[in-house]
Amino acid sequence: MLFFTQCFGAVLDLIHLRFQHYKAKRVFSAAGQLVCVVNPTHSLKYAPTRCAAAQTSAEQGILPPCHHHEAVHDPQLVPCTCPLFSCPWEGHLEVVVSHLRQTHRINILQGAEIVFLATDMHLPAPTDWIIMHSCLGHQFLLVLRKQEKYEGHPQFFATMMLIGTPTQADNFTYRLELNRNQRRLKWEATPRSVLERVDSVISDGDCLVLNTSLAQLFSDNGSLAIGIAITTSKVHNAEAEM
Amino acid sequence: MLFFTQCFGAVLDLIHLRFQHYKAKRVFSAAGQLVCVVNPTHSLKYAPTRCAAAQTSAEQGILPPCHHHEAVHDPQLVPCTCPLFSCPWEGHLEVVVSHLRQTHRINILQGAEIVFLATDMHLPAPTDWIIMHSCLGHQFLLVLRKQEKYEGHPQFFATMMLIGTPTQADNFTYRLELNRNQRRLKWEATPRSVLERVDSVISDGDCLVLNTSLAQLFSDNGSLAIGIAITTSKVHNAEAEM
C-alpha cells in the first residue's frame, strides 16, 4: 500500500514539474532554450544544527569532523563554495564542481542560454535557489537568494559566479532577464569568482536586486522565470562599441 | 561689486554644468543623445509649509486659496500631476503640461533618446528629480525619487508616465538604462498615465527600483546617468517576436 502511495506521489510530482516547465516555456518562447525547474532550499547556514546537517550528507564518511578551519593551511586549497551550508570541506578549485554535485546535490546544466525557474517564491527568508551552469568551457554557479537584509523586508538577490579565479571571471559577461506582462528587467555584469563568496556579493548589493513587490509582478503562480545567458567579454565589448 | 560676484558665480555654475554634461556624454557614448542635467528638488509635499510653498509660486495670483478639493467637481478636470507639491490646481488634461512648466518650472526636452543626469544623489530622502520629455507627439513625465519606504533605508524609484489617458499610455514602451563599470541594468515597461499618480506607482513598486548600494555602483561622483528611450508598443512587439 505504501509503495502505491509513493508511486502516486511521484507521478503527481512529475505532472507538477511538467506544468511548471510548460509555463516557463510559454514565458520564454525563444526556441531551443532549456528550462530548468529549481526547487528552493532553506538555508541551514545560520541554523544551530548546521554541523549535523553537513554530517548527514552523502559524503558523511569522507568529511572531517565539524570544526573551525585551522589558521595555517595549504594556500592552494579553497573552502567549499556552496552558499547553503557552513561546510568544512576544503579542496583544489578543480574539484569544487564535483564536491558541489556529490555532497550538496546541486544540478548542473549545459547550454549558452537557459531558463532558471525558481519555484515557491513565497517561502520565508532565508531561502536559496541554486544550480550550476556549464558553458563556454567553464562552470558557473547561479544563486537566487531571498534574504531579509532589513528585518521584516525580504528581498531577492540573484548573481552568477564563476567556479574559477577572478582573472578567469573577467573574461565573461552574464545576463539575467525577467520578462512578464510587458515588463522587462535585464541585469548584465561580469561574474565574480566563487573565491569572493556569494555572501560578500549580496551584502555589497552588486547583483540583481528585487523587492518583494517587483518579484511578485514578474512571478507566475509563485514561480519566477529568469533567462540566463553567458558570453565572452570580447563579444560584449564589441556590441558596446557598435 | 555684488554684480561681479554674481557674474563669477554664474560662470562657475556654467563650468560645473558643462563638466557634468561631459561626464554624461562619456558614460553614454552613443552619438546624438541629448544629455539633460537634472537638479534635485526636496519634496515639499509632506512638509507643513506646503500651502505657503504653493502660494509663493509664479501662479500665486491665479491659484485658489489652499483648501481641500470639493467633493463634487467637473469629471473632465484632473488635479495637478506634479509629484512635488500638494497643489490645489485643477484643469483639463491638455493644459497639464503648460501648468507644470509655468507653475512648477519643470523643464521639457525633445528627442527619442535622451540621457537624464540626476545630480546630488547623496541628498536625504524625500527628494525628486523631474523632467518632461516630448517624444512621438506626446509628453511624458520622468520622475526619479529617493524615498524611505522602510525607515532608515532609502531607495531610488524611477518611472515614466504619459501626460495622457491610460488608453493612450498603452501604445508606448519606455526603457530606462543604467550603464557603468561593465554593469548594465535595463527596465522596460508600458508607461502609466499621470492620472494614476506617481505615488501609487511607487508604492506598488511597479518601476525601476535601486537600493542605495546599487545606485552608488552606477553613479559617478554623486551623479546618476539614466538613458531614456521611448518607442511605440507595435515596434516593441515586433522586436519581441524576432
Coordinates of C-alpha atoms in Angstrom, one line a residue:
Chain A
M1 CA 0.0 0.0 0.0
L2 CA 2.8 2.4 1.0
F3 CA 4.5 1.5 -2.3
F4 CA 1.4 2.5 -4.4
T5 CA 1.0 5.8 -2.4
Q6 CA 4.7 6.7 -3.1
C7 CA 4.3 5.9 -6.8
F8 CA 1.1 8.1 -6.9
G9 CA 3.1 10.9 -5.2
A10 CA 5.9 10.6 -7.7
V11 CA 3.5 10.7 -10.7
L12 CA 1.9 13.9 -9.2
D13 CA 5.3 15.5 -8.8
L14 CA 6.2 14.7 -12.4
I15 CA 2.9 16.3 -13.6
H16 CA 3.6 19.3 -11.5
L17 CA 7.1 19.7 -12.8
R18 CA 5.9 19.2 -16.4
F19 CA 3.3 22.0 -15.8
Q20 CA 6.0 24.3 -14.4
H21 CA 8.2 23.6 -17.4
Y22 CA 5.3 24.4 -19.8
K23 CA 4.7 27.7 -18.0
A24 CA 8.3 28.7 -18.3
K25 CA 8.4 27.7 -22.0
R26 CA 5.4 30.0 -22.5
V27 CA 7.1 32.9 -20.8
F28 CA 10.4 32.4 -22.6
S29 CA 9.1 31.5 -26.0
A30 CA 12.5 31.6 -27.8
A31 CA 13.0 28.2 -29.4
G32 CA 15.7 25.9 -28.1
Q33 CA 16.0 27.4 -24.6
L34 CA 16.5 24.8 -21.9
V35 CA 14.1 25.3 -18.9
C36 CA 15.3 24.1 -15.5
V37 CA 12.9 23.9 -12.6
V38 CA 14.8 24.8 -9.4
N39 CA 13.3 24.0 -6.1
P40 CA 14.1 26.1 -3.0
T41 CA 16.4 25.1 -0.2
H42 CA 16.0 26.6 3.2
S43 CA 19.5 27.9 4.1
L44 CA 20.9 25.9 7.0
K45 CA 24.0 28.1 7.2
Y46 CA 22.8 30.1 10.3
A47 CA 20.8 27.2 11.8
P48 CA 22.2 25.8 15.1
T49 CA 22.2 22.2 13.6
R50 CA 24.5 23.1 10.7
C51 CA 27.2 20.6 11.7
A52 CA 24.6 17.8 12.0
A53 CA 23.2 18.8 8.6
A54 CA 26.6 18.7 6.9
Q55 CA 27.4 15.4 8.5
T56 CA 24.2 13.7 7.4
S57 CA 25.2 14.4 3.7
A58 CA 26.3 11.8 1.3
E59 CA 29.9 12.5 2.0
Q60 CA 29.5 11.8 5.7
G61 CA 32.2 9.2 5.8
I62 CA 34.7 11.4 3.9
L63 CA 34.1 14.7 5.7
P64 CA 36.4 15.7 8.5
P65 CA 34.7 16.4 11.9
C66 CA 32.9 19.8 12.1
H67 CA 35.4 22.3 13.5
H68 CA 36.8 25.8 12.7
H69 CA 39.4 26.0 9.9
E70 CA 42.9 25.8 11.0
A71 CA 44.8 29.1 10.9
V72 CA 47.6 27.7 8.7
H73 CA 46.7 25.6 5.7
D74 CA 47.7 24.9 2.1
P75 CA 47.0 28.2 0.1
Q76 CA 46.0 26.2 -3.0
L77 CA 43.1 24.8 -1.1
V78 CA 39.8 26.6 -1.3
P79 CA 36.9 26.2 1.2
C80 CA 33.5 24.8 0.0
T81 CA 31.8 27.5 -2.1
C82 CA 28.2 26.2 -1.5
P83 CA 26.3 29.1 -0.1
L84 CA 23.8 26.8 1.7
F85 CA 25.9 25.2 4.4
S86 CA 28.9 26.0 6.6
C87 CA 30.7 23.1 5.1
P88 CA 34.1 22.2 6.5
W89 CA 35.3 20.8 3.1
E90 CA 38.4 22.2 1.5
G91 CA 39.9 21.2 -1.8
H92 CA 41.5 22.4 -5.0
L93 CA 39.4 24.7 -7.3
E94 CA 39.3 21.9 -10.0
V95 CA 37.3 19.6 -7.7
V96 CA 34.8 22.2 -6.4
V97 CA 32.3 21.2 -9.1
S98 CA 32.3 17.5 -8.2
H99 CA 32.1 18.4 -4.4
L100 CA 29.0 20.6 -5.1
R101 CA 27.4 17.9 -7.2
Q102 CA 28.1 14.9 -5.0
T103 CA 27.8 16.4 -1.5
H104 CA 25.3 19.2 -2.0
R105 CA 23.3 17.6 -4.8
I106 CA 23.4 20.8 -6.9
N107 CA 22.4 20.1 -10.5
I108 CA 24.5 21.1 -13.5
L109 CA 23.1 22.2 -16.8
Q110 CA 24.6 22.6 -20.3
G111 CA 23.8 25.4 -22.8
A112 CA 24.6 29.0 -23.7
E113 CA 21.1 30.2 -22.8
I114 CA 18.9 28.6 -20.2
V115 CA 15.8 29.5 -18.2
F116 CA 16.0 29.1 -14.4
L117 CA 12.5 28.6 -13.0
A118 CA 12.6 29.2 -9.2
T119 CA 9.5 27.7 -7.5
D120 CA 7.8 28.6 -4.3
M121 CA 8.9 32.2 -4.1
H122 CA 6.6 32.7 -1.1
L123 CA 8.7 30.7 1.3
P124 CA 10.2 32.7 4.2
A125 CA 13.7 34.0 4.1
P126 CA 16.5 32.8 4.2
T127 CA 15.9 30.6 1.2
D128 CA 18.3 29.8 -1.7
W129 CA 17.7 28.5 -5.3
I130 CA 20.9 27.2 -6.8
I131 CA 22.1 25.5 -9.9
M132 CA 25.4 25.1 -11.8
H133 CA 25.6 26.1 -15.4
S134 CA 28.2 24.6 -17.8
C135 CA 29.0 27.0 -20.7
L136 CA 31.9 28.1 -22.8
G137 CA 34.2 25.5 -21.2
H138 CA 33.6 26.7 -17.7
Q139 CA 31.2 26.1 -14.8
F140 CA 29.1 28.9 -13.2
L141 CA 27.1 28.9 -10.0
L142 CA 23.8 30.7 -10.2
V143 CA 22.3 31.7 -6.8
L144 CA 19.0 33.3 -6.2
R145 CA 18.6 34.2 -2.5
K146 CA 15.6 35.5 -0.5
Q147 CA 17.1 37.4 2.4
E148 CA 16.0 39.9 5.0
K149 CA 18.8 42.5 4.7
Y150 CA 16.5 44.8 6.6
E151 CA 14.4 43.0 9.2
G152 CA 10.8 42.3 8.1
H153 CA 11.6 43.3 4.5
P154 CA 12.7 40.3 2.4
Q155 CA 14.4 41.0 -0.9
F156 CA 15.6 38.7 -3.7
F157 CA 19.2 38.8 -4.8
A158 CA 20.4 37.0 -8.0
T159 CA 24.0 36.6 -9.1
M160 CA 26.2 34.3 -11.2
M161 CA 29.7 33.3 -10.1
L162 CA 32.5 31.6 -12.0
I163 CA 33.9 28.4 -10.4
G164 CA 37.3 29.7 -11.3
T165 CA 39.7 32.6 -10.4
P166 CA 38.8 36.3 -10.5
T167 CA 41.2 36.7 -13.6
Q168 CA 39.2 34.0 -15.5
A169 CA 35.9 35.6 -14.4
D170 CA 36.9 38.9 -16.1
N171 CA 36.7 37.2 -19.5
F172 CA 32.9 36.7 -19.2
T173 CA 29.6 38.7 -19.1
Y174 CA 26.4 37.2 -17.7
R175 CA 22.9 38.4 -18.3
L176 CA 19.8 37.8 -16.1
E177 CA 16.5 38.7 -17.7
L178 CA 13.0 38.8 -16.3
N179 CA 10.1 39.2 -18.8
R180 CA 6.4 39.2 -18.0
N181 CA 3.3 41.3 -18.6
Q182 CA 5.0 43.8 -20.9
R183 CA 7.7 44.5 -18.3
R184 CA 11.3 43.5 -18.8
L185 CA 14.3 43.8 -16.4
K186 CA 17.8 42.9 -17.5
W187 CA 21.0 42.8 -15.5
E188 CA 24.4 42.4 -17.1
A189 CA 27.7 42.2 -15.3
T190 CA 31.0 40.4 -15.2
P191 CA 30.6 37.3 -13.0
R192 CA 32.5 37.3 -9.7
S193 CA 34.7 34.4 -8.8
V194 CA 33.4 31.9 -6.2
L195 CA 36.5 32.7 -4.3
E196 CA 35.0 36.0 -3.4
R197 CA 32.0 34.3 -1.8
V198 CA 28.3 34.8 -2.5
D199 CA 27.6 36.4 0.9
S200 CA 30.0 39.3 0.1
V201 CA 28.5 39.9 -3.4
I202 CA 25.0 40.1 -1.8
S203 CA 26.0 42.3 1.1
D204 CA 27.7 44.7 -1.4
G205 CA 24.5 44.7 -3.4
D206 CA 26.5 44.1 -6.6
C207 CA 23.8 41.9 -8.2
L208 CA 20.2 41.9 -9.5
V209 CA 18.1 43.0 -6.5
L210 CA 14.3 42.7 -6.5
N211 CA 11.8 44.0 -3.9
T212 CA 9.1 41.5 -3.0
S213 CA 6.5 43.6 -4.9
L214 CA 8.7 43.6 -8.1
A215 CA 9.3 39.8 -7.7
Q216 CA 5.5 39.3 -7.5
L217 CA 5.0 41.3 -10.7
F218 CA 7.4 39.0 -12.5
S219 CA 6.4 35.7 -11.0
D220 CA 3.6 33.5 -12.3
N221 CA 1.7 31.4 -9.7
G222 CA 4.6 31.5 -7.2
S223 CA 7.4 30.8 -9.7
L224 CA 9.9 33.2 -11.1
A225 CA 11.5 32.5 -14.5
I226 CA 14.9 34.0 -15.0
G227 CA 16.5 33.9 -18.5
I228 CA 20.3 33.4 -18.3
A229 CA 22.9 34.0 -21.0
I230 CA 26.7 34.0 -20.8
T231 CA 29.0 35.5 -23.4
T232 CA 32.7 36.2 -23.5
S233 CA 33.6 39.8 -22.7
K234 CA 35.1 40.4 -26.1
V235 CA 31.7 39.9 -27.7
H236 CA 30.2 42.2 -25.1
N237 CA 32.7 45.0 -25.7
A238 CA 32.3 44.7 -29.5
E239 CA 28.5 45.2 -29.0
A240 CA 29.1 48.2 -26.8
E241 CA 31.3 49.8 -29.5
M242 CA 28.6 49.4 -32.2
Chain B
M1 CA 30.9 94.6 -6.6
L2 CA 27.8 92.4 -6.0
F3 CA 27.2 92.3 -9.7
F4 CA 30.7 91.0 -10.4
T5 CA 30.4 88.4 -7.6
Q6 CA 27.1 87.2 -9.2
C7 CA 28.7 87.0 -12.6
F8 CA 31.6 85.0 -11.3
G9 CA 29.1 82.6 -9.6
A10 CA 27.1 82.2 -12.8
V11 CA 30.3 81.4 -14.7
L12 CA 31.3 78.8 -12.1
D13 CA 27.8 77.2 -12.4
L14 CA 28.2 77.1 -16.2
I15 CA 31.6 75.4 -15.9
H16 CA 30.1 72.9 -13.4
L17 CA 27.1 72.1 -15.7
R18 CA 29.5 71.7 -18.7
F19 CA 31.6 69.3 -16.7
Q20 CA 28.5 67.2 -15.6
H21 CA 27.4 67.2 -19.3
Y22 CA 30.8 66.0 -20.4
K23 CA 30.8 63.2 -17.8
A24 CA 27.3 62.0 -19.0
K25 CA 28.5 62.1 -22.6
R26 CA 31.4 59.9 -21.7
V27 CA 29.1 57.4 -20.0
F28 CA 26.6 57.3 -22.8
S29 CA 28.9 57.5 -25.8
A30 CA 26.2 57.0 -28.4
A31 CA 26.3 60.0 -30.8
G32 CA 23.4 62.4 -30.9
Q33 CA 22.0 61.7 -27.5
L34 CA 20.9 64.8 -25.6
V35 CA 22.2 65.0 -22.1
C36 CA 20.0 66.8 -19.6
V37 CA 21.4 67.7 -16.2
V38 CA 18.5 67.5 -13.6
N39 CA 19.0 69.0 -10.2
P40 CA 17.2 67.6 -7.2
T41 CA 14.1 69.2 -5.5
H42 CA 13.4 68.4 -1.9
S43 CA 9.8 67.2 -1.9
L44 CA 7.6 69.7 -0.1
K45 CA 4.5 67.5 -0.4
Y46 CA 4.6 66.3 3.2
A47 CA 6.1 69.5 4.7
P48 CA 3.9 71.6 7.0
T49 CA 4.5 74.8 4.8
R50 CA 3.1 73.2 1.6
C51 CA 0.4 75.8 1.2
A52 CA 2.8 78.6 1.6
A53 CA 5.1 77.0 -0.9
A54 CA 2.4 76.6 -3.5
Q55 CA 1.3 80.2 -2.9
T56 CA 4.7 81.6 -3.4
S57 CA 4.8 80.1 -6.9
A58 CA 4.6 82.0 -10.2
E59 CA 0.9 81.4 -10.4
Q60 CA 0.2 82.9 -7.0
G61 CA -2.4 85.3 -8.2
I62 CA -4.3 82.6 -10.2
L63 CA -4.4 79.8 -7.7
P64 CA -7.4 79.4 -5.5
P65 CA -6.7 79.6 -1.7
C66 CA -5.2 76.4 -0.2
H67 CA -8.1 74.1 0.8
H68 CA -9.3 70.5 0.3
H69 CA -10.8 69.7 -3.0
E70 CA -14.6 69.9 -3.1
A71 CA -16.4 66.6 -3.2
V72 CA -18.3 67.4 -6.4
H73 CA -16.4 68.8 -9.4
D74 CA -16.3 68.6 -13.1
P75 CA -15.2 65.0 -14.0
Q76 CA -13.2 66.3 -17.0
L77 CA -10.9 68.2 -14.8
V78 CA -7.8 66.5 -13.5
P79 CA -5.8 67.5 -10.4
C80 CA -2.2 68.8 -10.8
T81 CA 0.1 65.8 -11.6
C82 CA 3.2 67.4 -10.2
P83 CA 4.6 64.9 -7.6
L84 CA 6.4 67.6 -5.7
F85 CA 3.7 69.7 -4.3
S86 CA 0.2 69.2 -2.9
C87 CA -1.0 71.7 -5.5
P88 CA -4.7 72.7 -5.4
W89 CA -4.7 73.3 -9.2
E90 CA -7.3 71.5 -11.4
G91 CA -7.6 71.6 -15.2
H92 CA -8.1 69.7 -18.4
L93 CA -5.5 67.1 -19.4
E94 CA -4.5 69.3 -22.4
V95 CA -3.2 72.1 -20.2
V96 CA -1.4 70.0 -17.6
V97 CA 1.9 70.4 -19.5
S98 CA 1.7 74.2 -19.5
H99 CA 0.8 74.2 -15.8
L100 CA 3.8 72.0 -14.9
R101 CA 6.1 74.2 -17.0
Q102 CA 4.8 77.6 -15.8
T103 CA 4.0 76.9 -12.1
H104 CA 6.4 74.2 -11.2
R105 CA 9.2 75.2 -13.6
I106 CA 9.7 71.6 -14.9
N107 CA 11.9 71.5 -18.0
I108 CA 10.7 69.9 -21.2
L109 CA 13.1 68.1 -23.6
Q110 CA 12.7 66.9 -27.2
G111 CA 14.1 63.7 -28.7
A112 CA 13.5 59.9 -29.0
E113 CA 16.6 59.1 -26.8
I114 CA 17.9 61.3 -24.0
V115 CA 20.2 61.0 -21.0
F116 CA 18.8 62.1 -17.7
L117 CA 21.7 63.1 -15.4
A118 CA 20.5 63.3 -11.8
T119 CA 22.9 65.3 -9.6
D120 CA 23.5 65.2 -5.8
M121 CA 22.3 61.6 -5.2
H122 CA 23.5 61.8 -1.6
L123 CA 20.8 64.3 -0.6
P124 CA 18.5 62.9 2.1
A125 CA 15.0 61.4 1.2
P126 CA 12.4 62.5 0.2
T127 CA 14.0 64.1 -2.9
D128 CA 12.7 64.1 -6.5
W129 CA 14.4 64.7 -9.9
I130 CA 11.8 65.5 -12.5
I131 CA 11.7 66.4 -16.2
M132 CA 9.2 66.3 -19.0
H133 CA 10.1 64.5 -22.2
S134 CA 8.4 65.3 -25.5
C135 CA 8.5 62.4 -28.0
L136 CA 6.4 60.7 -30.7
G137 CA 3.8 63.5 -30.4
H138 CA 3.2 63.1 -26.7
Q139 CA 4.6 64.4 -23.4
F140 CA 6.0 62.2 -20.7
L141 CA 6.9 62.9 -17.1
L142 CA 10.1 61.2 -15.8
V143 CA 10.4 61.0 -12.1
L144 CA 13.3 59.7 -10.1
R145 CA 12.5 59.7 -6.4
K146 CA 14.6 58.9 -3.3
Q147 CA 12.3 57.7 -0.6
E148 CA 12.4 55.8 2.6
K149 CA 9.8 53.2 2.1
Y150 CA 11.3 51.3 5.1
E151 CA 12.5 53.8 7.7
G152 CA 16.3 54.3 7.6
H153 CA 16.7 52.5 4.3
P154 CA 16.3 55.0 1.4
Q155 CA 15.7 53.6 -2.1
F156 CA 15.6 55.1 -5.6
F157 CA 12.5 54.7 -7.7
A158 CA 12.4 55.7 -11.4
T159 CA 9.3 55.7 -13.6
M160 CA 8.0 57.4 -16.8
M161 CA 4.3 58.5 -17.0
L162 CA 2.3 59.7 -20.0
I163 CA 0.6 63.0 -19.7
G164 CA -2.5 61.4 -21.3
T165 CA -5.1 58.8 -20.6
P166 CA -4.3 55.1 -19.6
T167 CA -5.6 54.0 -23.1
Q168 CA -3.1 56.3 -24.8
A169 CA -0.3 55.1 -22.5
D170 CA -0.8 51.5 -23.6
N171 CA 0.5 52.5 -27.1
F172 CA 4.1 53.1 -25.8
T173 CA 7.0 51.3 -24.2
Y174 CA 9.7 53.2 -22.2
R175 CA 13.2 52.0 -21.4
L176 CA 15.5 53.2 -18.6
E177 CA 19.1 52.1 -18.8
L178 CA 22.0 52.4 -16.3
N179 CA 25.4 51.6 -17.7
R180 CA 28.7 51.9 -15.8
N181 CA 31.8 49.8 -15.0
Q182 CA 30.8 46.7 -17.0
R183 CA 27.4 46.6 -15.3
R184 CA 24.2 47.3 -17.1
L185 CA 20.6 47.5 -15.8
K186 CA 17.6 47.9 -18.1
W187 CA 14.0 48.4 -17.2
E188 CA 11.3 48.3 -19.9
A189 CA 7.6 48.8 -19.3
T190 CA 4.4 50.4 -20.6
P191 CA 4.2 53.9 -19.1
R192 CA 1.4 54.6 -16.7
S193 CA -0.9 57.5 -17.1
V194 CA -0.3 60.6 -14.9
L195 CA -4.0 60.1 -13.9
E196 CA -2.8 57.0 -11.9
R197 CA -0.5 59.3 -9.8
V198 CA 3.3 58.7 -9.2
D199 CA 2.8 57.9 -5.6
S200 CA 0.7 54.8 -6.4
V201 CA 3.2 53.5 -9.0
I202 CA 6.0 53.9 -6.4
S203 CA 4.1 52.3 -3.6
D204 CA 3.1 49.4 -5.9
G205 CA 6.9 49.0 -6.8
D206 CA 6.0 48.8 -10.5
C207 CA 9.1 50.8 -11.6
L208 CA 12.8 50.6 -11.6
V209 CA 13.9 50.2 -8.0
L210 CA 17.5 50.7 -6.8
N211 CA 19.0 50.1 -3.4
T212 CA 21.4 52.8 -2.2
S213 CA 24.4 50.4 -2.8
L214 CA 23.3 49.7 -6.4
A215 CA 22.7 53.4 -7.1
Q216 CA 26.3 54.1 -5.8
L217 CA 27.7 51.4 -8.1
F218 CA 26.1 53.2 -11.1
S219 CA 26.7 56.8 -10.1
D220 CA 29.8 58.8 -10.9
N221 CA 30.9 61.4 -8.4
G222 CA 27.4 61.8 -6.9
S223 CA 25.5 61.9 -10.3
L224 CA 23.4 59.1 -11.8
A225 CA 23.0 59.0 -15.6
I226 CA 19.9 57.3 -16.9
G227 CA 19.4 56.6 -20.6
I228 CA 15.8 57.0 -21.7
A229 CA 14.2 55.7 -24.8
I230 CA 10.5 55.7 -25.8
T231 CA 9.1 53.5 -28.6
T232 CA 5.6 52.7 -29.8
S233 CA 4.4 49.3 -28.5
K234 CA 4.0 47.9 -32.0
V235 CA 7.8 48.3 -32.6
H236 CA 8.4 46.7 -29.2
N237 CA 6.1 43.7 -30.0
A238 CA 7.8 43.2 -33.4
E239 CA 11.2 43.1 -31.7
A240 CA 9.9 40.5 -29.1
E241 CA 8.7 38.3 -32.0
M242 CA 12.1 38.3 -33.7

